[in-house]
Amino acid sequence: MQVHAYGAHSGDTPLVPMAITRRAPGPHDVQIDIAYCGICHSDLHQVRAEWAGTQFPCVPGHEIVGRVSAVGVHVAGFQPGDLVGVGCLVDSCRHCAECGEGLENYCDGMVGTYNFPTPDAPGWTQGGYSQAIVVHERYVLRIRHPEAALAAVAPLLCAGITTYSPLRHWQAGPGKKVGVVGIGGLGHMGIKLAHAMGAHVVAFTTSDAKRAAALELGADEVVVSRNADEMAAHAKSFDLIVNTVAAPHDLDAFLVLLKRDGTMTLVGAPASPHPSPNVFNLLMQRRSIAGSMIGGIPETQEMLDFCAAHGIVADIELIPAGEINSAYERMLKGDVNYRFVIDNATLSVPA
Ligand code: NAP
Ligand code: ZN
Ligand code: ZN
């Protein structure tokens, strides 16, 4: 099946309309008409070849929501009409220890939703800036939010799970002081989720203008990280800091805010390395720097159900496909409130 999509032919040219092919559903496949797709900063890193190994043409997008339009003969869990989501992965080896534990995101054979090898044409996966996608049922998520919220659910599939997973792993909850650095797509979800889990949440931003909005998102306090006095007031006080910043920056400024045995988890994936932290800031209070990458399928479903139960969705700006390139420029300036989501109905312009 040919579908309309939006993608790039090279790392230094804008995204343009194009046609891509989707396979006919196999026995265990679910075919989905995509209603909305969020724009993650990872899409920009990948499609502009800031990370190594981008295959072109590249159709990004891994915050996918829509309706099932067809299912393979052996699919039992989904039927046409169901509201579903697809996140950052569409396959994995299915037999390693990580797959066995539902941590497919750490499987060496994980197949990302775009730019990963696949037998399907053209040989690498193509993502959600497209009208439809075909995915093995194991990697399809069920959406229990009301349909009216669907566009704002899309960002949960990456921004939501990427912040939910470390918050759960490092046990954010009542009695814990949790920092979230960077109030963009990931960070604004991190604030909402940590708040819903019952933690005391401090939002760190470089943008003075986001101060009031961060409180509305659920932060208990907001710190403008360029202000040394505001930073110093939180020295040695955090159990956990989730750092979502998409650019290299001074990690020491945040490390010294961790209390003894505290952890800063990096989820931002800048194209070039951070300056090395001062080892003494780790030794002195037995602090840790960790990393975390998206989440497995069971935890992604748990996150979606947690959000449905707590009425949590993303704060979004819905855009037509023709505005993807300008949305990228605004995202680079931190000018996003707080996730751009594409209305995929606007992709139906012939390529
Ligand atoms: P985003 O919407 O652009 O948000 C990033 C935020 O970081 C900005 O809004 C800004 O917040 C802050 N920031 C940006 N540049 C900065 C700088 N030079 N110094 C300090 N702060 C800066 O991006 P996103 O979609 O949330 O993604 C964030 C990063 O996470 C990207 O690198 C992305 O590739 C990565 N990511 C990782 C995973 C994973 O599995 N680990 C999953 C998804 C995305 P303020 O204006 O508040 O300062
Ligand atoms: Zn993402
Ligand atoms: Zn595996």
mmCIF file of C-alpha atoms and ligand atoms in Angstrom:
data_model
loop_
_atom_site.group_PDB
_atom_site.id
_atom_site.type_symbol
_atom_site.label_atom_id
_atom_site.label_comp_id
_atom_site.label_asym_id
_atom_site.label_seq_id
_atom_site.Cartn_x
_atom_site.Cartn_y
_atom_site.Cartn_z
ATOM 1 C CA MET A 1 0.000 0.000 0.000
ATOM 2 C CA GLN A 2 1.299 3.455 -0.927
ATOM 3 C CA VAL A 3 0.699 6.214 1.624
ATOM 4 C CA HIS A 4 1.464 9.903 1.790
ATOM 5 C CA ALA A 5 4.230 10.901 4.151
ATOM 6 C CA TYR A 6 6.541 13.760 5.054
ATOM 7 C CA GLY A 7 10.268 13.168 5.168
ATOM 8 C CA ALA A 8 13.699 14.336 4.114
ATOM 9 C CA HIS A 9 15.935 13.246 1.228
ATOM 10 C CA SER A 10 19.098 14.432 2.973
ATOM 11 C CA GLY A 11 20.297 15.860 6.273
ATOM 12 C CA ASP A 12 20.537 19.421 5.007
ATOM 13 C CA THR A 13 17.274 19.758 3.076
ATOM 14 C CA PRO A 14 13.818 20.421 4.545
ATOM 15 C CA LEU A 15 11.184 17.749 4.966
ATOM 16 C CA VAL A 16 8.907 17.453 1.917
ATOM 17 C CA PRO A 17 5.837 15.423 0.936
ATOM 18 C CA MET A 18 6.718 11.948 -0.331
ATOM 19 C CA ALA A 19 5.051 8.571 -0.900
ATOM 20 C CA ILE A 20 6.135 5.454 1.011
ATOM 21 C CA THR A 21 5.053 1.805 0.902
ATOM 22 C CA ARG A 22 3.547 -0.143 3.810
ATOM 23 C CA ARG A 23 3.490 -3.955 3.791
ATOM 24 C CA ALA A 24 0.203 -5.860 3.638
ATOM 25 C CA PRO A 25 -0.639 -6.980 7.197
ATOM 26 C CA GLY A 26 0.839 -10.403 8.060
ATOM 27 C CA PRO A 27 -0.965 -12.862 10.386
ATOM 28 C CA HIS A 28 0.128 -10.995 13.544
ATOM 29 C CA ASP A 29 0.119 -7.458 12.143
ATOM 30 C CA VAL A 30 -2.093 -4.510 12.977
ATOM 31 C CA GLN A 31 -2.639 -1.856 10.305
ATOM 32 C CA ILE A 32 -3.267 1.602 11.721
ATOM 33 C CA ASP A 33 -4.661 4.777 10.139
ATOM 34 C CA ILE A 34 -2.532 7.418 11.845
ATOM 35 C CA ALA A 35 -4.570 10.339 13.182
ATOM 36 C CA TYR A 36 -1.777 12.302 14.889
ATOM 37 C CA CYS A 37 1.967 12.112 15.375
ATOM 38 C CA GLY A 38 4.022 14.117 17.872
ATOM 39 C CA ILE A 39 7.290 15.830 16.937
ATOM 40 C CA CYS A 40 10.122 14.664 19.202
ATOM 41 C CA HIS A 41 13.500 16.392 19.305
ATOM 42 C CA SER A 42 14.956 12.967 18.377
ATOM 43 C CA ASP A 43 13.162 13.292 15.008
ATOM 44 C CA LEU A 44 15.145 16.470 14.370
ATOM 45 C CA HIS A 45 18.475 14.928 15.528
ATOM 46 C CA GLN A 46 17.908 11.931 13.228
ATOM 47 C CA VAL A 47 16.510 13.594 10.119
ATOM 48 C CA ARG A 48 19.227 16.269 10.142
ATOM 49 C CA ALA A 49 21.855 13.512 10.493
ATOM 50 C CA GLU A 50 23.101 14.977 13.798
ATOM 51 C CA TRP A 51 23.290 11.376 15.042
ATOM 52 C CA ALA A 52 25.301 8.859 13.028
ATOM 53 C CA GLY A 53 23.723 6.513 10.487
ATOM 54 C CA THR A 54 20.646 8.244 9.098
ATOM 55 C CA GLN A 55 19.300 6.468 5.980
ATOM 56 C CA PHE A 56 17.533 8.633 3.419
ATOM 57 C CA PRO A 57 14.780 9.115 2.547
ATOM 58 C CA CYS A 58 13.916 9.407 6.244
ATOM 59 C CA VAL A 59 10.326 9.710 7.500
ATOM 60 C CA PRO A 60 10.531 10.401 11.257
ATOM 61 C CA GLY A 61 7.835 10.153 13.903
ATOM 62 C CA HIS A 62 7.429 7.805 16.873
ATOM 63 C CA GLU A 63 4.567 9.353 18.838
ATOM 64 C CA ILE A 64 1.816 7.711 16.824
ATOM 65 C CA VAL A 65 -1.903 7.453 17.612
ATOM 66 C CA GLY A 66 -4.767 6.359 15.419
ATOM 67 C CA ARG A 67 -7.363 3.741 14.690
ATOM 68 C CA VAL A 68 -6.922 0.128 13.669
ATOM 69 C CA SER A 69 -8.004 -0.285 10.030
ATOM 70 C CA ALA A 70 -7.186 -3.988 9.502
ATOM 71 C CA VAL A 71 -5.752 -6.927 11.457
ATOM 72 C CA GLY A 72 -3.986 -10.166 10.474
ATOM 73 C CA VAL A 73 -5.768 -13.495 10.875
ATOM 74 C CA HIS A 74 -4.026 -14.417 14.148
ATOM 75 C CA VAL A 75 -4.458 -11.046 15.883
ATOM 76 C CA ALA A 76 -6.708 -11.574 18.909
ATOM 77 C CA GLY A 77 -6.149 -8.434 20.988
ATOM 78 C CA PHE A 78 -7.132 -5.718 18.497
ATOM 79 C CA GLN A 79 -9.916 -5.153 16.026
ATOM 80 C CA PRO A 80 -10.719 -2.527 13.386
ATOM 81 C CA GLY A 81 -11.851 0.713 15.006
ATOM 82 C CA ASP A 82 -9.754 0.345 18.188
ATOM 83 C CA LEU A 83 -7.840 3.425 19.371
ATOM 84 C CA VAL A 84 -4.181 2.506 19.520
ATOM 85 C CA GLY A 85 -0.684 3.921 19.765
ATOM 86 C CA VAL A 86 2.792 3.053 18.515
ATOM 87 C CA GLY A 87 5.868 4.428 20.214
ATOM 88 C CA CYS A 88 9.594 4.280 19.537
ATOM 89 C CA LEU A 89 9.910 0.580 18.748
ATOM 90 C CA VAL A 90 8.109 -1.699 16.297
ATOM 91 C CA ASP A 91 10.017 -4.958 16.805
ATOM 92 C CA SER A 92 12.747 -6.702 18.823
ATOM 93 C CA CYS A 93 14.350 -10.178 18.915
ATOM 94 C CA ARG A 94 11.567 -11.521 21.217
ATOM 95 C CA HIS A 95 13.833 -14.147 22.887
ATOM 96 C CA CYS A 96 16.660 -12.377 24.772
ATOM 97 C CA ALA A 97 16.581 -11.691 28.527
ATOM 98 C CA GLU A 98 15.499 -8.088 27.945
ATOM 99 C CA CYS A 99 12.588 -9.105 25.702
ATOM 100 C CA GLY A 100 11.649 -11.757 28.281
ATOM 101 C CA GLU A 101 11.410 -9.052 30.950
ATOM 102 C CA GLY A 102 9.404 -6.690 28.746
ATOM 103 C CA LEU A 103 12.413 -4.391 28.376
ATOM 104 C CA GLU A 104 12.425 -4.577 24.574
ATOM 105 C CA ASN A 105 13.892 -1.069 24.544
ATOM 106 C CA TYR A 106 17.192 -2.578 25.770
ATOM 107 C CA CYS A 107 17.150 -5.554 23.325
ATOM 108 C CA ASP A 108 20.163 -5.566 20.981
ATOM 109 C CA GLY A 109 17.716 -6.444 18.207
ATOM 110 C CA MET A 110 15.321 -3.579 18.928
ATOM 111 C CA VAL A 111 13.820 -2.157 15.735
ATOM 112 C CA GLY A 112 13.089 1.535 16.125
ATOM 113 C CA THR A 113 10.016 3.002 14.463
ATOM 114 C CA TYR A 114 12.210 4.801 11.932
ATOM 115 C CA ASN A 115 15.731 4.380 10.554
ATOM 116 C CA PHE A 116 16.157 0.741 11.647
ATOM 117 C CA PRO A 117 16.759 -2.247 9.318
ATOM 118 C CA THR A 118 13.614 -4.068 8.133
ATOM 119 C CA PRO A 119 12.772 -6.485 5.334
ATOM 120 C CA ASP A 120 10.147 -3.956 4.190
ATOM 121 C CA ALA A 121 11.003 -1.497 1.395
ATOM 122 C CA PRO A 122 13.166 0.530 1.294
ATOM 123 C CA GLY A 123 15.126 -1.569 3.836
ATOM 124 C CA TRP A 124 14.795 0.698 6.868
ATOM 125 C CA THR A 125 11.751 1.600 8.937
ATOM 126 C CA GLN A 126 9.714 4.746 8.172
ATOM 127 C CA GLY A 127 7.885 6.539 10.971
ATOM 128 C CA GLY A 128 4.668 8.275 11.847
ATOM 129 C CA TYR A 129 4.758 11.402 9.689
ATOM 130 C CA SER A 130 2.634 9.229 7.379
ATOM 131 C CA GLN A 131 -0.962 8.200 6.821
ATOM 132 C CA ALA A 132 -0.696 4.588 7.978
ATOM 133 C CA ILE A 133 1.669 2.061 9.578
ATOM 134 C CA VAL A 134 1.695 -1.730 9.912
ATOM 135 C CA VAL A 135 3.100 -3.122 13.184
ATOM 136 C CA HIS A 136 3.295 -6.555 14.846
ATOM 137 C CA GLU A 137 0.589 -6.724 17.535
ATOM 138 C CA ARG A 138 3.160 -7.163 20.356
ATOM 139 C CA TYR A 139 4.318 -3.560 19.813
ATOM 140 C CA VAL A 140 0.871 -1.915 19.585
ATOM 141 C CA LEU A 141 -0.464 -0.056 22.643
ATOM 142 C CA ARG A 142 -4.069 0.332 23.721
ATOM 143 C CA ILE A 143 -5.378 3.864 24.366
ATOM 144 C CA ARG A 144 -8.018 4.253 27.064
ATOM 145 C CA HIS A 145 -8.241 8.063 27.029
ATOM 146 C CA PRO A 146 -11.401 9.641 25.568
ATOM 147 C CA GLU A 147 -11.149 10.033 21.796
ATOM 148 C CA ALA A 148 -11.365 13.834 22.085
ATOM 149 C CA ALA A 149 -7.976 13.776 23.824
ATOM 150 C CA LEU A 150 -6.290 11.708 21.117
ATOM 151 C CA ALA A 151 -3.969 14.375 19.668
ATOM 152 C CA ALA A 152 -2.683 15.220 23.152
ATOM 153 C CA VAL A 153 -2.132 11.523 23.922
ATOM 154 C CA ALA A 154 0.354 11.138 21.033
ATOM 155 C CA PRO A 155 3.354 12.621 22.936
ATOM 156 C CA LEU A 156 2.891 10.082 25.725
ATOM 157 C CA LEU A 157 4.266 7.437 23.337
ATOM 158 C CA CYS A 158 7.789 8.891 23.609
ATOM 159 C CA ALA A 159 7.950 11.973 25.856
ATOM 160 C CA GLY A 160 5.630 10.270 28.363
ATOM 161 C CA ILE A 161 7.358 6.890 28.618
ATOM 162 C CA THR A 162 10.875 8.380 28.487
ATOM 163 C CA THR A 163 10.213 10.342 31.663
ATOM 164 C CA TYR A 164 7.839 7.829 33.321
ATOM 165 C CA SER A 165 10.362 4.985 33.143
ATOM 166 C CA PRO A 166 13.211 6.655 35.096
ATOM 167 C CA LEU A 167 10.725 8.192 37.561
ATOM 168 C CA ARG A 168 9.466 4.668 38.322
ATOM 169 C CA HIS A 169 12.904 3.023 38.248
ATOM 170 C CA TRP A 170 14.359 5.517 40.750
ATOM 171 C CA GLN A 171 11.111 5.464 42.739
ATOM 172 C CA ALA A 172 9.808 8.999 42.523
ATOM 173 C CA GLY A 173 6.925 9.369 44.944
ATOM 174 C CA PRO A 174 5.819 10.915 48.234
ATOM 175 C CA GLY A 175 8.735 12.136 50.335
ATOM 176 C CA LYS A 176 11.086 12.361 47.324
ATOM 177 C CA LYS A 177 12.458 15.608 45.900
ATOM 178 C CA VAL A 178 12.662 15.297 42.119
ATOM 179 C CA GLY A 179 14.159 17.782 39.662
ATOM 180 C CA VAL A 180 13.260 17.959 35.974
ATOM 181 C CA VAL A 181 15.739 19.867 33.807
ATOM 182 C CA GLY A 182 14.501 21.475 30.566
ATOM 183 C CA ILE A 183 10.825 22.271 30.074
ATOM 184 C CA GLY A 184 10.296 21.011 26.551
ATOM 185 C CA GLY A 185 8.402 17.984 25.263
ATOM 186 C CA LEU A 186 9.991 15.502 27.644
ATOM 187 C CA GLY A 187 10.419 17.880 30.567
ATOM 188 C CA HIS A 188 6.815 19.057 30.700
ATOM 189 C CA MET A 189 5.673 15.423 30.818
ATOM 190 C CA GLY A 190 8.262 14.687 33.513
ATOM 191 C CA ILE A 191 6.800 17.478 35.654
ATOM 192 C CA LYS A 192 3.216 16.222 35.229
ATOM 193 C CA LEU A 193 4.142 12.596 35.911
ATOM 194 C CA ALA A 194 6.397 13.226 38.926
ATOM 195 C CA HIS A 195 3.669 15.447 40.386
ATOM 196 C CA ALA A 196 1.029 12.742 39.833
ATOM 197 C CA MET A 197 3.324 10.210 41.537
ATOM 198 C CA GLY A 198 3.348 12.429 44.617
ATOM 199 C CA ALA A 199 6.943 13.723 44.529
ATOM 200 C CA HIS A 200 8.014 17.279 45.404
ATOM 201 C CA VAL A 201 8.857 18.579 41.921
ATOM 202 C CA VAL A 202 11.342 21.304 41.042
ATOM 203 C CA ALA A 203 11.469 22.399 37.399
ATOM 204 C CA PHE A 204 14.752 23.782 36.017
ATOM 205 C CA THR A 205 14.559 26.023 32.977
ATOM 206 C CA THR A 206 16.804 28.405 31.080
ATOM 207 C CA SER A 207 13.719 30.419 30.104
ATOM 208 C CA ASP A 208 12.470 32.921 32.674
ATOM 209 C CA ALA A 209 9.270 33.111 30.595
ATOM 210 C CA LYS A 210 8.367 29.481 31.452
ATOM 211 C CA ARG A 211 8.319 30.144 35.227
ATOM 212 C CA ALA A 212 4.554 30.542 35.670
ATOM 213 C CA ALA A 213 3.686 27.810 33.187
ATOM 214 C CA ALA A 214 5.903 25.294 35.002
ATOM 215 C CA LEU A 215 3.879 25.815 38.179
ATOM 216 C CA GLU A 216 0.671 25.208 36.227
ATOM 217 C CA LEU A 217 2.139 21.967 34.882
ATOM 218 C CA GLY A 218 2.512 20.747 38.469
ATOM 219 C CA ALA A 219 5.945 21.912 39.622
ATOM 220 C CA ASP A 220 6.130 22.879 43.295
ATOM 221 C CA GLU A 221 9.066 25.202 42.604
ATOM 222 C CA VAL A 222 10.796 26.601 39.537
ATOM 223 C CA VAL A 223 14.490 27.451 39.246
ATOM 224 C CA VAL A 224 15.982 29.477 36.406
ATOM 225 C CA SER A 225 19.218 27.555 36.018
ATOM 226 C CA ARG A 226 21.196 30.592 34.816
ATOM 227 C CA ASN A 227 20.640 32.178 38.251
ATOM 228 C CA ALA A 228 23.459 30.987 40.577
ATOM 229 C CA ASP A 229 21.692 32.078 43.777
ATOM 230 C CA GLU A 230 18.519 30.195 42.893
ATOM 231 C CA MET A 231 20.604 27.102 42.120
ATOM 232 C CA ALA A 232 22.630 27.366 45.353
ATOM 233 C CA ALA A 233 19.450 27.409 47.420
ATOM 234 C CA HIS A 234 18.870 23.762 46.377
ATOM 235 C CA ALA A 235 22.393 22.421 47.065
ATOM 236 C CA LYS A 236 22.582 18.785 48.276
ATOM 237 C CA SER A 237 18.807 18.330 48.385
ATOM 238 C CA PHE A 238 17.578 16.147 45.475
ATOM 239 C CA ASP A 239 16.909 12.413 45.480
ATOM 240 C CA LEU A 240 16.581 12.331 41.690
ATOM 241 C CA ILE A 241 17.094 14.687 38.778
ATOM 242 C CA VAL A 242 15.793 13.784 35.307
ATOM 243 C CA ASN A 243 17.793 15.806 32.782
ATOM 244 C CA THR A 244 16.060 16.201 29.395
ATOM 245 C CA VAL A 245 18.302 18.883 27.858
ATOM 246 C CA ALA A 246 18.953 18.338 24.131
ATOM 247 C CA ALA A 247 22.340 20.141 24.059
ATOM 248 C CA PRO A 248 25.732 19.689 25.766
ATOM 249 C CA HIS A 249 25.885 21.617 29.042
ATOM 250 C CA ASP A 250 27.567 21.797 32.464
ATOM 251 C CA LEU A 251 26.392 18.706 34.374
ATOM 252 C CA ASP A 252 28.218 19.786 37.557
ATOM 253 C CA ALA A 253 25.756 22.615 38.070
ATOM 254 C CA PHE A 254 23.073 19.943 38.682
ATOM 255 C CA LEU A 255 25.231 17.205 40.265
ATOM 256 C CA VAL A 256 25.963 19.387 43.289
ATOM 257 C CA LEU A 257 22.221 19.684 43.878
ATOM 258 C CA LEU A 258 21.936 15.912 44.529
ATOM 259 C CA LYS A 259 21.983 14.789 48.125
ATOM 260 C CA ARG A 260 24.034 11.800 49.309
ATOM 261 C CA ASP A 261 23.281 8.746 47.120
ATOM 262 C CA GLY A 262 21.204 10.869 44.747
ATOM 263 C CA THR A 263 21.042 10.136 41.007
ATOM 264 C CA MET A 264 20.900 12.333 37.949
ATOM 265 C CA THR A 265 19.450 10.407 35.006
ATOM 266 C CA LEU A 266 20.274 11.749 31.574
ATOM 267 C CA VAL A 267 17.552 11.260 28.988
ATOM 268 C CA GLY A 268 18.539 14.091 26.644
ATOM 269 C CA ALA A 269 20.647 12.785 23.748
ATOM 270 C CA PRO A 270 22.727 15.685 22.402
ATOM 271 C CA ALA A 271 24.632 15.167 19.175
ATOM 272 C CA SER A 272 27.978 16.014 20.836
ATOM 273 C CA PRO A 273 29.214 15.064 24.341
ATOM 274 C CA HIS A 274 28.678 17.005 27.551
ATOM 275 C CA PRO A 275 31.830 18.495 29.104
ATOM 276 C CA SER A 276 33.132 15.869 31.584
ATOM 277 C CA PRO A 277 31.737 16.276 35.078
ATOM 278 C CA ASN A 278 34.122 16.884 37.982
ATOM 279 C CA VAL A 279 34.659 13.411 39.479
ATOM 280 C CA PHE A 280 34.818 14.888 42.982
ATOM 281 C CA ASN A 281 31.158 15.885 42.702
ATOM 282 C CA LEU A 282 30.398 12.149 42.353
ATOM 283 C CA LEU A 283 32.841 10.888 45.018
ATOM 284 C CA MET A 284 31.937 13.344 47.711
ATOM 285 C CA GLN A 285 28.328 12.315 48.264
ATOM 286 C CA ARG A 286 28.356 8.887 46.533
ATOM 287 C CA ARG A 287 26.296 10.448 43.739
ATOM 288 C CA SER A 288 25.443 8.716 40.450
ATOM 289 C CA ILE A 289 24.974 9.768 36.861
ATOM 290 C CA ALA A 290 22.760 7.340 34.957
ATOM 291 C CA GLY A 291 20.960 7.120 31.640
ATOM 292 C CA SER A 292 17.579 5.795 30.553
ATOM 293 C CA MET A 293 16.129 5.096 27.114
ATOM 294 C CA ILE A 294 12.376 5.193 26.435
ATOM 295 C CA GLY A 295 10.670 2.139 28.025
ATOM 296 C CA GLY A 296 9.509 -1.392 27.240
ATOM 297 C CA ILE A 297 6.083 -2.299 25.898
ATOM 298 C CA PRO A 298 4.489 -3.408 29.225
ATOM 299 C CA GLU A 299 5.718 -0.254 30.983
ATOM 300 C CA THR A 300 4.503 1.915 28.088
ATOM 301 C CA GLN A 301 1.030 0.380 28.484
ATOM 302 C CA GLU A 302 1.256 0.922 32.262
ATOM 303 C CA MET A 303 2.167 4.590 31.643
ATOM 304 C CA LEU A 304 -0.742 5.081 29.209
ATOM 305 C CA ASP A 305 -3.149 3.541 31.725
ATOM 306 C CA PHE A 306 -1.685 5.650 34.567
ATOM 307 C CA CYS A 307 -2.192 8.775 32.437
ATOM 308 C CA ALA A 308 -5.751 7.767 31.489
ATOM 309 C CA ALA A 309 -6.579 7.157 35.169
ATOM 310 C CA HIS A 310 -5.077 10.520 36.236
ATOM 311 C CA GLY A 311 -6.421 12.521 33.271
ATOM 312 C CA ILE A 312 -2.884 13.286 32.065
ATOM 313 C CA VAL A 313 -2.187 14.309 28.470
ATOM 314 C CA ALA A 314 0.490 16.495 26.885
ATOM 315 C CA ASP A 315 0.139 20.236 26.305
ATOM 316 C CA ILE A 316 0.278 20.497 22.527
ATOM 317 C CA GLU A 317 0.257 22.780 19.517
ATOM 318 C CA LEU A 318 -1.547 20.970 16.688
ATOM 319 C CA ILE A 319 -0.044 21.794 13.272
ATOM 320 C CA PRO A 320 -0.636 20.834 9.631
ATOM 321 C CA ALA A 321 2.147 18.871 7.939
ATOM 322 C CA GLY A 322 3.219 21.966 5.998
ATOM 323 C CA GLU A 323 4.444 23.530 9.265
ATOM 324 C CA ILE A 324 6.819 20.724 10.300
ATOM 325 C CA ASN A 325 9.960 22.569 9.183
ATOM 326 C CA SER A 326 9.058 25.784 11.007
ATOM 327 C CA ALA A 327 8.101 23.738 14.095
ATOM 328 C CA TYR A 328 11.639 22.297 14.075
ATOM 329 C CA GLU A 329 13.098 25.822 14.097
ATOM 330 C CA ARG A 330 10.876 26.845 16.990
ATOM 331 C CA MET A 331 11.791 23.682 18.922
ATOM 332 C CA LEU A 332 15.489 24.560 18.536
ATOM 333 C CA LYS A 333 14.785 27.926 20.168
ATOM 334 C CA GLY A 334 12.916 26.273 23.073
ATOM 335 C CA ASP A 335 9.789 28.014 21.709
ATOM 336 C CA VAL A 336 7.283 25.175 22.095
ATOM 337 C CA ASN A 337 4.261 24.841 24.375
ATOM 338 C CA TYR A 338 5.182 22.010 24.897
ATOM 339 C CA ARG A 339 4.893 19.536 22.048
ATOM 340 C CA PHE A 340 4.081 20.005 18.392
ATOM 341 C CA VAL A 341 1.676 17.366 17.101
ATOM 342 C CA ILE A 342 0.984 16.833 13.398
ATOM 343 C CA ASP A 343 -2.607 16.469 12.203
ATOM 344 C CA ASN A 344 -1.976 13.557 9.841
ATOM 345 C CA ALA A 345 -5.206 14.235 7.936
ATOM 346 C CA THR A 346 -3.259 17.112 6.328
ATOM 347 C CA LEU A 347 -0.813 14.635 4.740
ATOM 348 C CA SER A 348 -3.330 13.687 2.075
ATOM 349 C CA VAL A 349 -1.892 16.197 -0.406
ATOM 350 C CA PRO A 350 -0.455 14.195 -3.327
ATOM 351 C CA ALA A 351 3.352 13.913 -3.105
HETATM 352 P P1 NAP B 1 12.696 19.823 23.418
HETATM 353 O O1 NAP B 1 11.220 19.845 23.360
HETATM 354 O O2 NAP B 1 13.485 20.622 22.451
HETATM 355 O O3 NAP B 1 13.100 20.213 24.931
HETATM 356 C C1 NAP B 1 14.424 20.343 25.366
HETATM 357 C C2 NAP B 1 14.476 21.471 26.405
HETATM 358 O O4 NAP B 1 15.814 21.530 26.906
HETATM 359 C C3 NAP B 1 14.209 22.843 25.830
HETATM 360 O O5 NAP B 1 12.851 23.158 25.761
HETATM 361 C C4 NAP B 1 14.945 23.735 26.808
HETATM 362 O O6 NAP B 1 14.138 23.897 27.980
HETATM 363 C C5 NAP B 1 16.128 22.889 27.221
HETATM 364 N N1 NAP B 1 17.336 23.255 26.458
HETATM 365 C C6 NAP B 1 17.523 23.214 25.125
HETATM 366 N N2 NAP B 1 18.755 23.626 24.803
HETATM 367 C C7 NAP B 1 19.368 23.910 25.937
HETATM 368 C C8 NAP B 1 20.683 24.347 26.270
HETATM 369 N N3 NAP B 1 21.592 24.611 25.328
HETATM 370 N N4 NAP B 1 20.983 24.516 27.583
HETATM 371 C C9 NAP B 1 20.061 24.268 28.528
HETATM 372 N N5 NAP B 1 18.810 23.865 28.263
HETATM 373 C C10 NAP B 1 18.471 23.675 26.994
HETATM 374 O O7 NAP B 1 13.254 18.330 23.236
HETATM 375 P P2 NAP B 1 12.597 16.933 23.709
HETATM 376 O O8 NAP B 1 11.780 16.380 22.602
HETATM 377 O O9 NAP B 1 12.034 17.101 25.063
HETATM 378 O O10 NAP B 1 13.909 16.023 23.774
HETATM 379 C C11 NAP B 1 14.957 16.343 24.660
HETATM 380 C C12 NAP B 1 16.147 15.434 24.398
HETATM 381 O O11 NAP B 1 15.819 14.107 24.787
HETATM 382 C C13 NAP B 1 16.582 15.345 22.933
HETATM 383 O O12 NAP B 1 18.012 15.283 22.885
HETATM 384 C C14 NAP B 1 15.988 14.034 22.473
HETATM 385 O O13 NAP B 1 16.687 13.452 21.394
HETATM 386 C C15 NAP B 1 16.154 13.209 23.736
HETATM 387 N N6 NAP B 1 15.266 12.046 23.838
HETATM 388 C C16 NAP B 1 15.763 10.957 24.496
HETATM 389 C C17 NAP B 1 14.965 9.867 24.701
HETATM 390 C C18 NAP B 1 15.474 8.705 25.468
HETATM 391 O O14 NAP B 1 14.945 7.605 25.314
HETATM 392 N N7 NAP B 1 16.449 8.885 26.340
HETATM 393 C C19 NAP B 1 13.660 9.858 24.211
HETATM 394 C C20 NAP B 1 13.173 10.988 23.571
HETATM 395 C C21 NAP B 1 13.982 12.089 23.395
HETATM 396 P P3 NAP B 1 14.097 25.284 28.798
HETATM 397 O O15 NAP B 1 13.631 26.336 27.814
HETATM 398 O O16 NAP B 1 13.119 25.021 29.870
HETATM 399 O O17 NAP B 1 15.481 25.528 29.303
HETATM 400 ZN ZN ZN B 2 11.159 10.586 20.925
HETATM 401 ZN ZN ZN B 3 15.422 -9.169 22.528
#
